[in-house]
Short mmCIF file of C-alpha atoms in Angstrom, two decimals:
data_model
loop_
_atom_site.label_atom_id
_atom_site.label_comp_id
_atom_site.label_asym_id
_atom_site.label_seq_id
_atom_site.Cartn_x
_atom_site.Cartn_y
_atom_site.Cartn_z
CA UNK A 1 124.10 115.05 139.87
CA UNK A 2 120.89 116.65 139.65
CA UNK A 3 121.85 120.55 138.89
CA UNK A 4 121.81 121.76 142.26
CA UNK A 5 124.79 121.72 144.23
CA UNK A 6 125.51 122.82 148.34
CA UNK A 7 128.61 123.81 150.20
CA UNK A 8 129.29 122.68 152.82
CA UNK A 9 128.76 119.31 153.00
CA UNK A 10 129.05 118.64 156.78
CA UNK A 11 129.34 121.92 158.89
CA UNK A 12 129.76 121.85 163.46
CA UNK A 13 129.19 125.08 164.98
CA UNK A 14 129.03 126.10 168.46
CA UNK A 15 125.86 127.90 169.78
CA UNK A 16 127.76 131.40 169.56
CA UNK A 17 129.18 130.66 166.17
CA UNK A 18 127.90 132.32 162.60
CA UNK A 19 127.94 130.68 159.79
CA UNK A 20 126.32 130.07 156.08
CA UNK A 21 125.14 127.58 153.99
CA UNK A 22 125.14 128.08 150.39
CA UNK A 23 123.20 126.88 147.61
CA UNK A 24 123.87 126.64 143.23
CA UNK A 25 121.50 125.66 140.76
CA UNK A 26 122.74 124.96 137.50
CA UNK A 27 119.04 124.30 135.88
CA UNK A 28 117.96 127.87 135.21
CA UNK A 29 114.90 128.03 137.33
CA UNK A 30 113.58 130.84 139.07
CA UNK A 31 112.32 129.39 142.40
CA UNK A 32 114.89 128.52 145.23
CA UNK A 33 114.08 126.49 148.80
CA UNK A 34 114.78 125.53 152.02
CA UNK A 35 114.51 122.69 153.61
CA UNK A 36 114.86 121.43 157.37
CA UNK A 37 114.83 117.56 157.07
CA UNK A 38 115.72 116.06 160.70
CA UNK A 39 115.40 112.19 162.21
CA UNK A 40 112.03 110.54 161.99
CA UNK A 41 110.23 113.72 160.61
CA UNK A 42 108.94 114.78 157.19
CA UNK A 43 110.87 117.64 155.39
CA UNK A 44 109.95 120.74 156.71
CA UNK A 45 109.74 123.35 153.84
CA UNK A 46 111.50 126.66 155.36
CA UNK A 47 111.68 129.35 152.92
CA UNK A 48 110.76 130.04 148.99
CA UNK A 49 112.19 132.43 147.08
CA UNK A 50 110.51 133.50 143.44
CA UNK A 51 112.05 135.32 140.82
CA UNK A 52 114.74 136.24 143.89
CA UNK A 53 111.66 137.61 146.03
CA UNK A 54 111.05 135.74 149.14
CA UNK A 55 107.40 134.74 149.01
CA UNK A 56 107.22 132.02 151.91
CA UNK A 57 108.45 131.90 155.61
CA UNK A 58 107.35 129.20 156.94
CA UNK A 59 107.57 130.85 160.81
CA UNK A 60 111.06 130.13 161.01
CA UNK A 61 113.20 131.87 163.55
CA UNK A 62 114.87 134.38 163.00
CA UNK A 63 118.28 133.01 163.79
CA UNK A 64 118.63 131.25 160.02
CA UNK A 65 118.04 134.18 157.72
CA UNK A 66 117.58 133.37 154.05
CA UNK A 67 119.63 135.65 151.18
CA UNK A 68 118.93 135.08 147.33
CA UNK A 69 121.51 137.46 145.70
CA UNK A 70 119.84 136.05 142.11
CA UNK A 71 118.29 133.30 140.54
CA UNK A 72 120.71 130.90 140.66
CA UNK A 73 122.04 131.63 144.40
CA UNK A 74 120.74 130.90 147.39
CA UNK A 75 122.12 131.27 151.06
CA UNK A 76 120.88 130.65 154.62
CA UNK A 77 122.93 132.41 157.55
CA UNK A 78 122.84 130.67 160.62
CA UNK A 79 123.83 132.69 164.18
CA UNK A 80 123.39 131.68 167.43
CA UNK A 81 121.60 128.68 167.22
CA UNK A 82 120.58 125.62 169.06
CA UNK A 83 121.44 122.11 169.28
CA UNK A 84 118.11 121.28 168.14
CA UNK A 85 118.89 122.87 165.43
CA UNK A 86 121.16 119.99 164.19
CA UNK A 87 119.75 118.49 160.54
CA UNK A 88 120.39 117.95 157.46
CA UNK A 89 119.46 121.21 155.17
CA UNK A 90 118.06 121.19 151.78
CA UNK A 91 118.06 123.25 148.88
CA UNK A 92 115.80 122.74 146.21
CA UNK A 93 114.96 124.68 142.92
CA UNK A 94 112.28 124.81 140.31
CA UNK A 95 111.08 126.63 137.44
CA UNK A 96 108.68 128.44 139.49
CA UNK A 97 106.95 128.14 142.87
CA UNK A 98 103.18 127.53 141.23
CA UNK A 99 101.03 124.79 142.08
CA UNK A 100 102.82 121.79 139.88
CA UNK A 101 106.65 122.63 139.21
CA UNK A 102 108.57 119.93 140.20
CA UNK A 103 111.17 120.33 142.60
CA UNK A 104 114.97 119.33 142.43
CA UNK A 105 117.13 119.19 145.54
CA UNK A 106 120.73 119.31 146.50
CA UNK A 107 122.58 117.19 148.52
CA UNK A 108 122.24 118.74 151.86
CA UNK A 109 124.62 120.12 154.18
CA UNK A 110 124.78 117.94 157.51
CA UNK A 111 124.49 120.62 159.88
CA UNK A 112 125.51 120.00 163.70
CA UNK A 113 125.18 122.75 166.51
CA UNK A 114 127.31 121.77 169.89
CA UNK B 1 99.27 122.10 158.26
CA UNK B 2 98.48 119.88 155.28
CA UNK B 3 100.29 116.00 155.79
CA UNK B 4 100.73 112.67 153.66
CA UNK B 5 100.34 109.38 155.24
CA UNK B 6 102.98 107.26 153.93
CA UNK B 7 102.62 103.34 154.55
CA UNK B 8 104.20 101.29 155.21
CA UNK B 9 107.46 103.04 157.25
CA UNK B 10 109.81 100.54 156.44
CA UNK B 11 110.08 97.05 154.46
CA UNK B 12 112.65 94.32 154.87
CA UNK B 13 112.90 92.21 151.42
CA UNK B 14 114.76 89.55 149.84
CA UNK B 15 116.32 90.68 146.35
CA UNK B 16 114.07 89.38 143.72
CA UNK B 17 110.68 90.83 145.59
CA UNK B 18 108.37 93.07 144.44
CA UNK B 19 107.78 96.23 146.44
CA UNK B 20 104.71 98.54 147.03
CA UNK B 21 104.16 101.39 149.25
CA UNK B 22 101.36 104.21 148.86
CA UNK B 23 100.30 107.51 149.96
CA UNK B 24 97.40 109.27 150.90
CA UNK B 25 95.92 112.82 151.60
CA UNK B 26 93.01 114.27 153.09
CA UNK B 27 92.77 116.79 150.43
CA UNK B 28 93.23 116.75 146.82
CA UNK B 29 96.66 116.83 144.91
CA UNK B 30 97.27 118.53 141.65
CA UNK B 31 100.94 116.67 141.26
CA UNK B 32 102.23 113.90 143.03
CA UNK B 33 105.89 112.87 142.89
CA UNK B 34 108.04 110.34 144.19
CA UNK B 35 111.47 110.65 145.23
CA UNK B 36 114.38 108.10 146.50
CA UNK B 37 117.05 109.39 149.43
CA UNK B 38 120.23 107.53 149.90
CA UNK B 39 122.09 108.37 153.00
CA UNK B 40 124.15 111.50 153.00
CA UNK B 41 122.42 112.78 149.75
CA UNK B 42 119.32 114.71 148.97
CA UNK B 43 116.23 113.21 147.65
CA UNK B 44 116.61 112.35 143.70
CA UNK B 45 113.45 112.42 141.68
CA UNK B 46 111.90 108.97 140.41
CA UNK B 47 108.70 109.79 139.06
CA UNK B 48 106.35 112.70 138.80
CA UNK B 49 102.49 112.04 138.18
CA UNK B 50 100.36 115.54 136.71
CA UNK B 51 97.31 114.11 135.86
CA UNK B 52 94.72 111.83 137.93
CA UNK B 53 95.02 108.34 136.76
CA UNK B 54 98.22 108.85 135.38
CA UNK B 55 100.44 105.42 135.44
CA UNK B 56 104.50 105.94 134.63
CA UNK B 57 107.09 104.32 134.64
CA UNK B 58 110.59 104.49 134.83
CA UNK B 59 112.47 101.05 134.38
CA UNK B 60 111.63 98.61 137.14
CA UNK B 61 109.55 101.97 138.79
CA UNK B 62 105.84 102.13 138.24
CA UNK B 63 103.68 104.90 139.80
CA UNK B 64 99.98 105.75 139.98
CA UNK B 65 98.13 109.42 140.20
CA UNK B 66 94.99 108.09 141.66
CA UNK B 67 91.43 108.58 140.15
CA UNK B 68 90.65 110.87 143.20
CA UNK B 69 93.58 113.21 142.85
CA UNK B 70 94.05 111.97 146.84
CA UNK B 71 96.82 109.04 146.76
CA UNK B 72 99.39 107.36 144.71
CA UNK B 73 101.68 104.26 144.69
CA UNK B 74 105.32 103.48 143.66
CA UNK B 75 105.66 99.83 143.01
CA UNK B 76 109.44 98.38 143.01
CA UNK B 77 109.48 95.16 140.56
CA UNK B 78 112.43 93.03 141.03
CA UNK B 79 114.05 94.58 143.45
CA UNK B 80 118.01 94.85 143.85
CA UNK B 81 120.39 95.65 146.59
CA UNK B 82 120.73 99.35 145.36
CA UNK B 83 117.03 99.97 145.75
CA UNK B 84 118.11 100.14 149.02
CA UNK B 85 116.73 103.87 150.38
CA UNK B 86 114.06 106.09 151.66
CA UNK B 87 111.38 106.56 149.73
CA UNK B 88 109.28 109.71 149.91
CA UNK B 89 106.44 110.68 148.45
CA UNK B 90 105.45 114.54 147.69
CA UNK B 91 102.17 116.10 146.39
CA UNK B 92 101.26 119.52 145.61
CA UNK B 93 97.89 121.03 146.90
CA UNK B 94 95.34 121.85 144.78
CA UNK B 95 93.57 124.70 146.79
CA UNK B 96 93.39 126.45 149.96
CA UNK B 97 95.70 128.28 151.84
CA UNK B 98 98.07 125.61 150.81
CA UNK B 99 97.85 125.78 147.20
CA UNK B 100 100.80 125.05 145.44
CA UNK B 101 102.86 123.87 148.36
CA UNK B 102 104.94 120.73 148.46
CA UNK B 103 104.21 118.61 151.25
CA UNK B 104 106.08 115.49 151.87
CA UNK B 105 105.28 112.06 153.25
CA UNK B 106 107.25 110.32 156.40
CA UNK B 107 108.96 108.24 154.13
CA UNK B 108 109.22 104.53 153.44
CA UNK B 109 113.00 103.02 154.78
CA UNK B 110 113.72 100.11 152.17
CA UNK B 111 115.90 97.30 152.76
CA UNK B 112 116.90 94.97 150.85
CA UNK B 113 118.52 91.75 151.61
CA UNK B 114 121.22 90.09 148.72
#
């Protein structure tokens, strides 16, 4: 348990489908991510959030759009998207996004797009 | 973008073995931190390194900041059947466009024969 939990777990969508991933953090930091972690490739940092302002998009599409409502919240809302999109997300938090805050993640939702 | 070369990619070991894997960067790191992923979960922290030349360790878990702020190394002493994992190691830039940013390795896949 490391203070940062996701919902869902596992999640299959179809291409047409919308749906969102949520994210908790328990830890009281101020700095929220996204991750994209899929076979054989390094994680693949998304978004940040800081103090609930996004301050990195890492030239994502724009069919996952981020929302962090506060602090401790963080969602990504996923519409028509593609099978490639199929990975495991991550959410992370720490105190803030500077140069040496250490990051703590959640468990991931399995995400599968049909 | 900025990326960690992360050797070996995967080990096959009999219990009782020691374990090493490293990583290195073409620019310099102001953190470095090591994490462990079991299947189905997200990474969990092991280790984080803040200062060059740094050594820590946590039980049978010994890392290394290196002298020139550019690699580290997680050794594994005695290893056990629930070692079993992927091992990833994470570094935060020290400058540049990518300052502050986490950047992950490709991960080292452990295995770990009883």
């Amino acid at each position: 348990e490391t203070g940062v939990t996701q919902t869902p777990r596992h999640l299959v969508m179809g291409m047409t489908n919308k749906k969102s991933l949520k994210c908790e953090q328990h830890l009281g930091h101020n700095a929220m991510y996204w991750y994209k972690q899929s076979a054989k490739k390094p994680l693949e940092l998304m978004f940040v959030y800081n103090f609930k302002e996004q301050t990195e998009n890492n030239s994502v599409p724009s069919r996952f759009s981020p929302e962090c409502p506060n602090s401790s919240h963080l969602f990504l809302h996923l519409h028509t998207l593609q099978p490639e999109d199929s990975a495991l997300y991550l959410c992370a938090s720490s105190r803030a996004s500077s140069g040496t805050d250490t990051q703590y993640f959640g468990p991931g939702t399995r995400l599968t797009v049909l | 973008g900025q990326q960690l070369n992360q050797s070996p990619q995967s080990m096959f070991i009999q219990e009782g073995e020691d374990v090493s894997m490293n990583c290195t960067s073409s620019s310099i790191f102001n953190t470095w931190l090591w994490y462990k992923q079991e299947p189905g979960e997200g990474p969990v922290l092991l280790i984080a390194l803040y200062k060059a030349g740094e050594l820590t360790s946590n039980g049978r878990l010994t890392a290394q900041f290196g002298i020139t702020r550019k690699d580290s190394f997680l050794n594994i002493s005695a290893s056990i059947p629930s070692d079993v994992g992927i091992y990833f190691c994470a570094g935060h830039d020290a400058g540049g466009t990518s300052y502050g940013k986490l950047t992950f390795g490709q991960g080292t896949i452990l295995t770990v024969h009883p």
